[in-house]
Coordinates of C-alpha atoms and ligand atoms in Angstrom, one line a residue:
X1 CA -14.6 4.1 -9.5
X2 CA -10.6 4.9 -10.4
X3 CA -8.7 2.7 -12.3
X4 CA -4.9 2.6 -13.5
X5 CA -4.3 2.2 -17.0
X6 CA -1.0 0.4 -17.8
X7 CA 1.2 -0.1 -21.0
X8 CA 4.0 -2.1 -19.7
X9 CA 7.3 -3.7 -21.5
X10 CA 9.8 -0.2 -21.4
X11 CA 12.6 0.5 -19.2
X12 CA 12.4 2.9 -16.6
X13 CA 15.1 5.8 -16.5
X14 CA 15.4 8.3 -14.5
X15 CA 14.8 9.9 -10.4
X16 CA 12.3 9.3 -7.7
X17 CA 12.1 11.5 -4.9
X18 CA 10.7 9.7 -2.0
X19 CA 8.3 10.9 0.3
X20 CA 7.9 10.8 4.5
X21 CA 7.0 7.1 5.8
X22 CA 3.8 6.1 5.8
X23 CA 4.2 4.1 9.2
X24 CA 6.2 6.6 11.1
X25 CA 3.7 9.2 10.0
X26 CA 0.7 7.4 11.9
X27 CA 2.5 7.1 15.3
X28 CA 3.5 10.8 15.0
X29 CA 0.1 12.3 14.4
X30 CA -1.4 10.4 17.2
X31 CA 1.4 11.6 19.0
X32 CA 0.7 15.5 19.0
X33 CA -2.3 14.8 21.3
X34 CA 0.2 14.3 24.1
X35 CA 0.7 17.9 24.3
X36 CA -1.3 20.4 24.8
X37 CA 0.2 23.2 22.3
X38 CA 0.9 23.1 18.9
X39 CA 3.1 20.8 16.9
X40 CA 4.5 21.5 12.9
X41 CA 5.2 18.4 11.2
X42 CA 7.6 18.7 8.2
X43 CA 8.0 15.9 5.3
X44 CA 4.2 14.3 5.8
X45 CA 3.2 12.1 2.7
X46 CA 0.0 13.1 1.2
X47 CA -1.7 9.9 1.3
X48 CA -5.2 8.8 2.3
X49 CA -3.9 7.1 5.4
X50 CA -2.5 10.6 6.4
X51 CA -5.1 12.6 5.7
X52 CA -8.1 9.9 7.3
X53 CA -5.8 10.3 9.8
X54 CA -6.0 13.8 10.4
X55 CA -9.7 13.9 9.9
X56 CA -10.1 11.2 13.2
X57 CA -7.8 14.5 15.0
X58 CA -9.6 17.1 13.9
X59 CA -13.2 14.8 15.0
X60 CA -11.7 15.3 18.3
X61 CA -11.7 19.3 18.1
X62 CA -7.8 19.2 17.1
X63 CA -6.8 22.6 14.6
X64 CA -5.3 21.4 11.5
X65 CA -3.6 23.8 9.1
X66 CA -1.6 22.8 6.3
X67 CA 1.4 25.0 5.6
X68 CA 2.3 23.5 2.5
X69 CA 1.4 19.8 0.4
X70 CA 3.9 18.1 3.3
X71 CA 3.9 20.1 6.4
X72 CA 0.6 20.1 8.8
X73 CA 0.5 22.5 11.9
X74 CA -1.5 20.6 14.4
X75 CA -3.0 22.3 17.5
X76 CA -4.3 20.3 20.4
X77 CA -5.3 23.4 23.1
X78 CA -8.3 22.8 22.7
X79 CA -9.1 18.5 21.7
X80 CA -11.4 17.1 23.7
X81 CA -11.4 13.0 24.7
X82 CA -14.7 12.0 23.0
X83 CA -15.1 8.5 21.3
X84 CA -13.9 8.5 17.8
X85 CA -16.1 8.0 14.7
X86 CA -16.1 4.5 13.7
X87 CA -16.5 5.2 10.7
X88 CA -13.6 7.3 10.3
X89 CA -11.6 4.8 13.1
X90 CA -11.9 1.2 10.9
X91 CA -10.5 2.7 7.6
X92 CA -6.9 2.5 9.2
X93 CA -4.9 0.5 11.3
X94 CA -3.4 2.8 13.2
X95 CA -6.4 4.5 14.1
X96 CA -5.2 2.2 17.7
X97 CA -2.4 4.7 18.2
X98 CA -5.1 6.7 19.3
X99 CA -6.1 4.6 22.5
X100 CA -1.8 4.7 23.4
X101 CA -2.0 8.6 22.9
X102 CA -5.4 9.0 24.6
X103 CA -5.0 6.6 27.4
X104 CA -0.9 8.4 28.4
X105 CA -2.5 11.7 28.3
X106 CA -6.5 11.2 29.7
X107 CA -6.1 8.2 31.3
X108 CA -9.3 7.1 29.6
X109 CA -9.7 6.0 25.7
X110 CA -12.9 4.9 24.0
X111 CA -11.7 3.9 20.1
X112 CA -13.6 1.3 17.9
X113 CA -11.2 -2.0 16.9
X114 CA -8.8 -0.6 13.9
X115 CA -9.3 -1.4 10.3
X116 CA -6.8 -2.0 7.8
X117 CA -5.2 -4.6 5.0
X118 CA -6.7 -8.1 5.2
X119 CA -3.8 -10.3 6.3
X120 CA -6.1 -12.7 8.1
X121 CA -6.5 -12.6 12.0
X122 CA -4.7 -9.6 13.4
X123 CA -4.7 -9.6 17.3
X124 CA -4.0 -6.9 19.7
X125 CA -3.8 -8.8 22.4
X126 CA 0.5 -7.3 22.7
X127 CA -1.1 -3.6 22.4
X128 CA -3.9 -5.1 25.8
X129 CA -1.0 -6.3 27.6
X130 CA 1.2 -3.5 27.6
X131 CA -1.7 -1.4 29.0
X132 CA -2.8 -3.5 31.4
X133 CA 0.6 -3.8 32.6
X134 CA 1.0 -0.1 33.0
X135 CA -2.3 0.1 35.3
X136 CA -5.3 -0.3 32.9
X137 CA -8.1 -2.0 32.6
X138 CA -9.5 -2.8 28.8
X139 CA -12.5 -4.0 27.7
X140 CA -13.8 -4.9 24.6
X141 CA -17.4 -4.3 23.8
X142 CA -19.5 -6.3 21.4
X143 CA -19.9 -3.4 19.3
X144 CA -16.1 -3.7 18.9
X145 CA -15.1 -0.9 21.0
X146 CA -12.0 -0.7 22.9
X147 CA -12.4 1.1 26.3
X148 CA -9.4 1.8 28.3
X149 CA -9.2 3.1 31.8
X150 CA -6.8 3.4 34.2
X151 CA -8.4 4.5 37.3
X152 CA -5.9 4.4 40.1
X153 CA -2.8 5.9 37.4
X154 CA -1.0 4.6 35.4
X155 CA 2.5 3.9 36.3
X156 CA 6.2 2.3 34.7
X157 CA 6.1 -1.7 34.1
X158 CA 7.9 -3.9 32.4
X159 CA 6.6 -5.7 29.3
X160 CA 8.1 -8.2 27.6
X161 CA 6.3 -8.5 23.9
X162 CA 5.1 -12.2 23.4
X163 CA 5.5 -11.2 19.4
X164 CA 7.8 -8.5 17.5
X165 CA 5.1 -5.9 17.1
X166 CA 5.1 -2.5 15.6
X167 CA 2.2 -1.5 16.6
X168 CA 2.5 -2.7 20.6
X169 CA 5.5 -1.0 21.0
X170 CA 4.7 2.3 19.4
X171 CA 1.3 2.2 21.5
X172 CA 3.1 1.3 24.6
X173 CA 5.8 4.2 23.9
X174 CA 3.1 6.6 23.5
X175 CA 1.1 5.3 26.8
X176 CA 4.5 5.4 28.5
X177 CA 5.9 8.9 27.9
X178 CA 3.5 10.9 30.2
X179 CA 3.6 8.4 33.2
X180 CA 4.9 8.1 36.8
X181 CA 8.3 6.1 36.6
X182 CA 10.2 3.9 34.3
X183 CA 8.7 1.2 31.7
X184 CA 11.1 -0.7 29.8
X185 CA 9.7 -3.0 26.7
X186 CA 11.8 -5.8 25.8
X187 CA 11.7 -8.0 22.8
X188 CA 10.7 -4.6 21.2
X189 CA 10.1 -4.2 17.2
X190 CA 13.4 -2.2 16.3
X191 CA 11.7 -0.7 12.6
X192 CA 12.8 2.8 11.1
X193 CA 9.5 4.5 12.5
X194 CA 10.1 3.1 15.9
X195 CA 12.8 5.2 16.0
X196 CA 11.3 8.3 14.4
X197 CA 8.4 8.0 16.8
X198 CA 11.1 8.2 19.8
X199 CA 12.9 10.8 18.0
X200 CA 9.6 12.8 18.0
X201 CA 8.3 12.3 21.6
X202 CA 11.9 13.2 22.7
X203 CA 12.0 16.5 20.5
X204 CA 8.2 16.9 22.8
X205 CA 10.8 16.7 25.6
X206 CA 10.4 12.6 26.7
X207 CA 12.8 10.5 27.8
X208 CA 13.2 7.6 25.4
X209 CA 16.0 5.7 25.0
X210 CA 16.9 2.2 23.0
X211 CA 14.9 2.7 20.1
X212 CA 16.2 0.8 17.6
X213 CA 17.0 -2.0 19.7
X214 CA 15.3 -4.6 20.9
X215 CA 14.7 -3.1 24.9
X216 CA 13.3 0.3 24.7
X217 CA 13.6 2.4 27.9
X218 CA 10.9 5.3 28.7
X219 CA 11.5 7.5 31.6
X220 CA 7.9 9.1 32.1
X221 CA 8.0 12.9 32.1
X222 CA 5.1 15.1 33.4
X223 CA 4.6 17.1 30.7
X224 CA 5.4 17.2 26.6
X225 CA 5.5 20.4 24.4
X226 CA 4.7 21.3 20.7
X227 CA 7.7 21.3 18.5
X228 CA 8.6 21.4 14.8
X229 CA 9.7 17.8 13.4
X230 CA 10.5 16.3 9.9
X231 CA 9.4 12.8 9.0
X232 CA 12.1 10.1 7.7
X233 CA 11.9 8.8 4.3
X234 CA 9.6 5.8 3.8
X235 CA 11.4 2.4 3.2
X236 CA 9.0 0.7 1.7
X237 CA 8.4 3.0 -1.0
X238 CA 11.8 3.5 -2.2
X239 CA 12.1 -0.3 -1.7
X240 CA 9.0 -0.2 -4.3
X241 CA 10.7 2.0 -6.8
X242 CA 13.7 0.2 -6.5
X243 CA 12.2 -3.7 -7.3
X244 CA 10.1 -2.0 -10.0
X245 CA 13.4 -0.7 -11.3
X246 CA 15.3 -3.7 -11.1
X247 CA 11.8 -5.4 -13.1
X248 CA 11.6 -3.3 -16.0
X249 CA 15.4 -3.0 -16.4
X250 CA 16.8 0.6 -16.7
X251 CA 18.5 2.7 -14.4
X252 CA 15.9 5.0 -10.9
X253 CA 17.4 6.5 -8.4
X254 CA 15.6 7.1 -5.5
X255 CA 16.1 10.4 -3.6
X256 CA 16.1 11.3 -0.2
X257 CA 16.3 8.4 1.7
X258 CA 18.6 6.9 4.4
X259 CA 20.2 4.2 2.4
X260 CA 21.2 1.8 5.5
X261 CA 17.0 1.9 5.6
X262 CA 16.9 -0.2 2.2
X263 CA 20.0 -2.8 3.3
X264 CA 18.3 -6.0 3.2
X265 CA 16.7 -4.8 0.1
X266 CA 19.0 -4.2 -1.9
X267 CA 20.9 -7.3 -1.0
X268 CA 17.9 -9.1 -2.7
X269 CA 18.2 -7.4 -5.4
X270 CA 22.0 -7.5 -5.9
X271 CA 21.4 -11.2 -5.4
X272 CA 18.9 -11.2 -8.4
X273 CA 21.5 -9.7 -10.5
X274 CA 20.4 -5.7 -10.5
X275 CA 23.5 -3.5 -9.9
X276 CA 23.4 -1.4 -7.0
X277 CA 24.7 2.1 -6.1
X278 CA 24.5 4.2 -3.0
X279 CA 24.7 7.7 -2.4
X280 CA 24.7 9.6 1.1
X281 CA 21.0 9.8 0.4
X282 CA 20.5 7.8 -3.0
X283 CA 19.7 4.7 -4.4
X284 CA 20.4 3.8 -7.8
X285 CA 19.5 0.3 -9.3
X286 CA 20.4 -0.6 -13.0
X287 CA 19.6 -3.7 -15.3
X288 CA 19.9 -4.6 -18.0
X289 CA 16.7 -5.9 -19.2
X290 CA 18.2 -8.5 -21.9
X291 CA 19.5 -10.5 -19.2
X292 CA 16.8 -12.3 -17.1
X293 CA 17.4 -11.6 -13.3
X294 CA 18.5 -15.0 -11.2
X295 CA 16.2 -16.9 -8.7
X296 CA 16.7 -16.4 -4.8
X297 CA 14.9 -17.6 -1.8
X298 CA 13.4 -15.0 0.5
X299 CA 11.6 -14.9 4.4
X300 CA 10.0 -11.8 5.6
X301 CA 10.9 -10.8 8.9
X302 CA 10.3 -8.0 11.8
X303 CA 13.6 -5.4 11.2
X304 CA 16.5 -5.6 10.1
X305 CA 15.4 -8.6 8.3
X306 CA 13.1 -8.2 5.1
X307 CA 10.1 -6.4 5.3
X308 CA 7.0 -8.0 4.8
X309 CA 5.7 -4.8 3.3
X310 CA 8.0 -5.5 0.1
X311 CA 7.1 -9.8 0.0
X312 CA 4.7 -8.8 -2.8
X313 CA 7.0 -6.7 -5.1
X314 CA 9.6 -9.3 -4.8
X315 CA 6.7 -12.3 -5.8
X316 CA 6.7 -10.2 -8.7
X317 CA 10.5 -10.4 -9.3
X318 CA 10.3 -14.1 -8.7
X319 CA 7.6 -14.8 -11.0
X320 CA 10.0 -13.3 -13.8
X321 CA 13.3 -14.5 -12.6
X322 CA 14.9 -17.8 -14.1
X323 CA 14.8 -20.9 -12.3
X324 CA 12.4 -21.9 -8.9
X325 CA 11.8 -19.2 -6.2
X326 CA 10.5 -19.5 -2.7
X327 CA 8.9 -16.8 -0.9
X328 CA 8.4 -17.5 3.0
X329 CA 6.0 -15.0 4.6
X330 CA 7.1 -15.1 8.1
X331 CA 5.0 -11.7 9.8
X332 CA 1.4 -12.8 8.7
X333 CA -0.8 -15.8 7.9
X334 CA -2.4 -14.4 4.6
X335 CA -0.7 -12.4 2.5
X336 CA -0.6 -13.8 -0.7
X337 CA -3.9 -12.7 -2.4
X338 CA -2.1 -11.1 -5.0
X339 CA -0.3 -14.4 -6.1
X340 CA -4.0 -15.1 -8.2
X341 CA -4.2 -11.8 -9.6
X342 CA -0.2 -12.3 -10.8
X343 CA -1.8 -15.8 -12.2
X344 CA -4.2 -13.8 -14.5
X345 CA -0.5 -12.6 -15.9
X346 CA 1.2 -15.8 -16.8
X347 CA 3.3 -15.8 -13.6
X348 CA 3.3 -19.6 -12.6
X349 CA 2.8 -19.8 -8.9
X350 CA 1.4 -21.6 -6.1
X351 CA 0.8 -21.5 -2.6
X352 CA 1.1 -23.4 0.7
X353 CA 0.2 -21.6 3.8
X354 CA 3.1 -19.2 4.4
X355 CA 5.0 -20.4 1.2
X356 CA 4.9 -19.2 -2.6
X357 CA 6.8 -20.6 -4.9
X358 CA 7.3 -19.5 -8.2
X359 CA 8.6 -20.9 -11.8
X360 CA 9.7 -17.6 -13.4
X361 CA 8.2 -16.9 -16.9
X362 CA 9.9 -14.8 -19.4
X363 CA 7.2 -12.7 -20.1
X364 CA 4.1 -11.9 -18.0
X365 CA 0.9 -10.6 -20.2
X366 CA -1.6 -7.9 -19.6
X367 CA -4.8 -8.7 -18.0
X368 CA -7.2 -6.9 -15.7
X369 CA -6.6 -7.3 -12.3
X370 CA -7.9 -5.5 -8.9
X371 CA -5.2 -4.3 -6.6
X372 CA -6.1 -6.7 -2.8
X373 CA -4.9 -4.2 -0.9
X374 CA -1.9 -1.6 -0.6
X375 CA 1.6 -3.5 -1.6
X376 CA -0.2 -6.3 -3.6
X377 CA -1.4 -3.4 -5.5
X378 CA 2.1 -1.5 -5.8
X379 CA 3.0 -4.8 -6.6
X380 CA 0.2 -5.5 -9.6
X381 CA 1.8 -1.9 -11.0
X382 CA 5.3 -3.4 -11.0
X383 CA 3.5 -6.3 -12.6
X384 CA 1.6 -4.6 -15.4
X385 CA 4.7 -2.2 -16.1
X386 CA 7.0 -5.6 -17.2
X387 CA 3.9 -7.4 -19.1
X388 CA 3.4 -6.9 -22.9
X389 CA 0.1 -5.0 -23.8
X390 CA -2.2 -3.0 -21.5
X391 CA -3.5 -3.7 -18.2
X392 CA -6.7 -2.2 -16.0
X393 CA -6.2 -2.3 -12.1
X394 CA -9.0 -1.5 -10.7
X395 CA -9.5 -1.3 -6.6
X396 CA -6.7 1.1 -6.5
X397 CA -8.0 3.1 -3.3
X398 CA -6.0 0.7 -1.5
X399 CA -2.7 1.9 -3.4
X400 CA -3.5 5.2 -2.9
X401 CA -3.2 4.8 0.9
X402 CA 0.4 4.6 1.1
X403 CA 2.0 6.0 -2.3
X404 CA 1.9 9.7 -2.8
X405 CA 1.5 11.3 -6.2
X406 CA 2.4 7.5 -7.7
X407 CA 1.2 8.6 -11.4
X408 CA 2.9 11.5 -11.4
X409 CA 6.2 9.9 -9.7
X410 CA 6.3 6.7 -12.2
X411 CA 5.2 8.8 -15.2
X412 CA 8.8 11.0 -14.3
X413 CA 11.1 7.8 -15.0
X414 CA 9.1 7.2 -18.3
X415 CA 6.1 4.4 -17.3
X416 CA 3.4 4.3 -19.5
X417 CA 0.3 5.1 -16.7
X418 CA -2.4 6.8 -16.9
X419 CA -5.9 7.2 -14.0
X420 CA -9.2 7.1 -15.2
X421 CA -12.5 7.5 -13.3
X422 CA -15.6 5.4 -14.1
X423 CA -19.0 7.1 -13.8
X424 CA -21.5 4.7 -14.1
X425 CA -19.4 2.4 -16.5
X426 CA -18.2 4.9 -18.9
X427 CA -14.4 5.8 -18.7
X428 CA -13.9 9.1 -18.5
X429 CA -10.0 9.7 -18.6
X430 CA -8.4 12.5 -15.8
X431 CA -5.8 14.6 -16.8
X432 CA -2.9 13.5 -14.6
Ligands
EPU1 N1 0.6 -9.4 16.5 C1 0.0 -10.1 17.5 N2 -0.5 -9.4 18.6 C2 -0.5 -8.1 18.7 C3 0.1 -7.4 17.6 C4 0.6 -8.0 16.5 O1 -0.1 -11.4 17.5 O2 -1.0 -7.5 19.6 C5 1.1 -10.1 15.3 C6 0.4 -9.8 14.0 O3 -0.7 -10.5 13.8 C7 1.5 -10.0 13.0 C8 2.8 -9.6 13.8 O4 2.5 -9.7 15.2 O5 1.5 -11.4 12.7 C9 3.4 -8.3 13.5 O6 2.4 -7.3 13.6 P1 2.7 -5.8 13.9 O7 2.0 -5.4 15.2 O8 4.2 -5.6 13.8 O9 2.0 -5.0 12.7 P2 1.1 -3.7 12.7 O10 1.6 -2.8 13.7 O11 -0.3 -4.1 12.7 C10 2.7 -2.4 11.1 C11 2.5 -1.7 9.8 C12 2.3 -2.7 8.7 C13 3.4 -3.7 8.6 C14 3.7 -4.3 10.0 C15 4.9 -5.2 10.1 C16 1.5 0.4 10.4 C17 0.3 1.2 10.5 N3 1.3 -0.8 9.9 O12 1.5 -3.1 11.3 O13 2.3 -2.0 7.5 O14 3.1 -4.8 7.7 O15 3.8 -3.3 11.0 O16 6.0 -4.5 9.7 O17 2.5 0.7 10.9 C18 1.8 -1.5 5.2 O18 2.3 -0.4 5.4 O19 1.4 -2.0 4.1 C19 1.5 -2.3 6.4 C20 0.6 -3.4 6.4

């Protein structure tokens, strides 16, 4: 077992180049197996996500080569359509990009239900529609296991999303892009990846248009081709840096990123009281940690409102600022089991359903905590690095899903963290 060792209560100074987006990343890869060629992709984090990922591809006879840390040639000539390990299939949530992909090129997809964070019930039922309005029929065995057909062809529809979803309108542009005729999905999620995905397929040579909008238009083409594509910068881990900069107090700069990405943000955090600068590809956020940052009310949102992926960084703010905060989770139905954890700290907070409110403390305290699941845990770092003493999270797989190289990245700006591995109970520290 790994575990992050954590002396918090020092500013952080300093720069923190970011890395390609997590979420764009898993509809891209997915992606290649509409071709039949190869595809380079440029900017890839090195996360577990990614590289499970890449393991379901190569499962499928796909050639993997890594050119470098961040760039991946992928080679589909010779993938075959078998069902996908489900082993392999319910360690992500994306893994259902792969019935999208599999079911616009083969017309057929066999993938077990996905995996992913614990955020209670987490249909597909937007993902079902949209295929079965294209031409499909789906079924869902027993065993969990989602079987797609589309027997007579699959041709253009239009689907109008019952919820905002991601994930339905990523799979829906990747079932789309290969098909007879026009399908246009409306009430379409309108995230930075959404567009990068459309970006990608048309750099494959589809015919997307109104990403980034709320009606996406895809003009099937009859065939894509391999090309060389670089990732966008991922939002939500600048947006980490950043909170955990404006927490500590200090002066980060993130690097790299597309700073229109991080708007609504850094309008939280300007609002909180951290100073905010941007570059043509920077971030900076100072503080002066003397000063304790003000209270604000907050509701998570599909984008451009504010990301659900960042509510648990920003309990962590509240649970420090001065005054009463509330903290409206507006995307899922459980995603405060980090709020406990933050209890362990001193953080006085409770929660209602969707709603967290929080009495900010001066000081949170060390304590050992285990990280839920991916942002609670960036968010129990943020946590631990503002507390006074040392804390142990433990369960930090989950971090390490969606944060590349995060020791390495936080130990750059000055935080006091270290990764140690547990054989059989006794620490045995890593040099990192
Ligand atoms: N929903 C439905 N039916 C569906 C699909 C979604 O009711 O068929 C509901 C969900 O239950 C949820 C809401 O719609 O309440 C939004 O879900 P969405 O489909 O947008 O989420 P997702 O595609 O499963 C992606 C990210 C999540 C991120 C959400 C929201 C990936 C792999 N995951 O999930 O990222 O929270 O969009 O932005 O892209 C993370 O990175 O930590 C993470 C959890």
């Amino acid at each position: 077992m790994e575990q992050y060792i954590i002396t918090g209560g020092h500013e952080l100074h300093g720069s923190i180049p970011i890395s390609g987006a997590k979420n764009a990343a898993l509809g891209i890869l997915p992606a290649t197996l509409l071709c039949s060629g190869v595809c380079r992709i440029e900017n890839l984090p090195q996360i577990s996500d990614v590289r499970n990922m890449l393991d379901i591809l190569a499962s499928m006879g796909v050639r993997i080569r890594y050119l470098n840390k961040n760039a991946v040639e992928i080679d589909t000539t010779h993938m075959q359509n078998v069902p996908t390990p489900y082993e392999m299939v319910r360690k992500l949530r994306a893994s259902y990009y792969l019935i999208g992909a599999l079911l616009g090129r083969f017309g057929k997809a066999e993938v077990a239900l996905p995996g992913g964070c614990d955020f209670g019930f987490r249909p597909i039922d937007q993902h079902i529609k949209g295929f079965e309005a294209l031409g499909a029929t789906v079924q869902i065995t027993e065993g969990g296991i989602v079987q797609v057909e589309a027997k007579d062809g699959l041709a253009g529809a239009s689907i109008y999303l019952d919820v905002v979803s991601v994930g339905a309108t990523m799979n829906i542009m990747l079932a789309a892009a290969l098909i007879n005729g026009q399908t246009v999905i409306e009430n379409a999620a309108r995230e930075p990846h959404i567009v990068d995905l459309a970006n990608f397929l048309n750099t494959m040579g589809a015919d997307i248009t109104g990403a980034g909008t709320d009606v996406i238009k895809i003009r099937g083409v009859e065939q894509l081709h391999g090309c060389t594509y670089s990732i966008i910068p991922d939002q939500i881990e600048a947006g980490t840096y950043l909170a955990l900069a404006a927490a500590t107090g200090g002066s980060v700069t993130v690097t790299g990123v597309i700073p229109k990405h991080l708007e609504s943000i850094t309008a939280k955090l300007s609002e909180m009281g951290a100073e905010i600068e941007e570059g043509d590809d920077t971030v900076t956020v100072r503080r002066d940690s003397s000063v304790r940052m003000r209270r604000i009310n907050l509701k998570t949102q599909p984008y451009p409102g504010f990301p659900t992926d960042m509510q648990p960084q920003f309990g962590v703010l509240m649970s420090m600022a001065e005054g009463t905060s509330i903290l409206t989770e507006g995307i899922y139905d459980n995603r405060y089991r980090y709020v406990n954890e933050l209890r362990r700290m001193g953080a006085e907070a409770t929660v209602d359903g969707r709603i967290a409110v929080f009495e900010g403390v001066e000081r949170l305290n060390a304590a050992p905590v285990h990280a839920p699941d991916l942002r609670a845990g960036a968010a129990l770092i943020m946590a631990a690095l503002c507390a006074e003493g040392t804390t142990v999270i433990d369960e930090i797989h989950y971090i390490e899903r969606g944060y590349e190289d995060i020791v390495r990245k936080l130990k750059s700006v000055g935080a006091e963290i270290r990764l140690v591995e547990i054989p059989d109970g006794a620490a045995l520290e890593r040099a990192n």
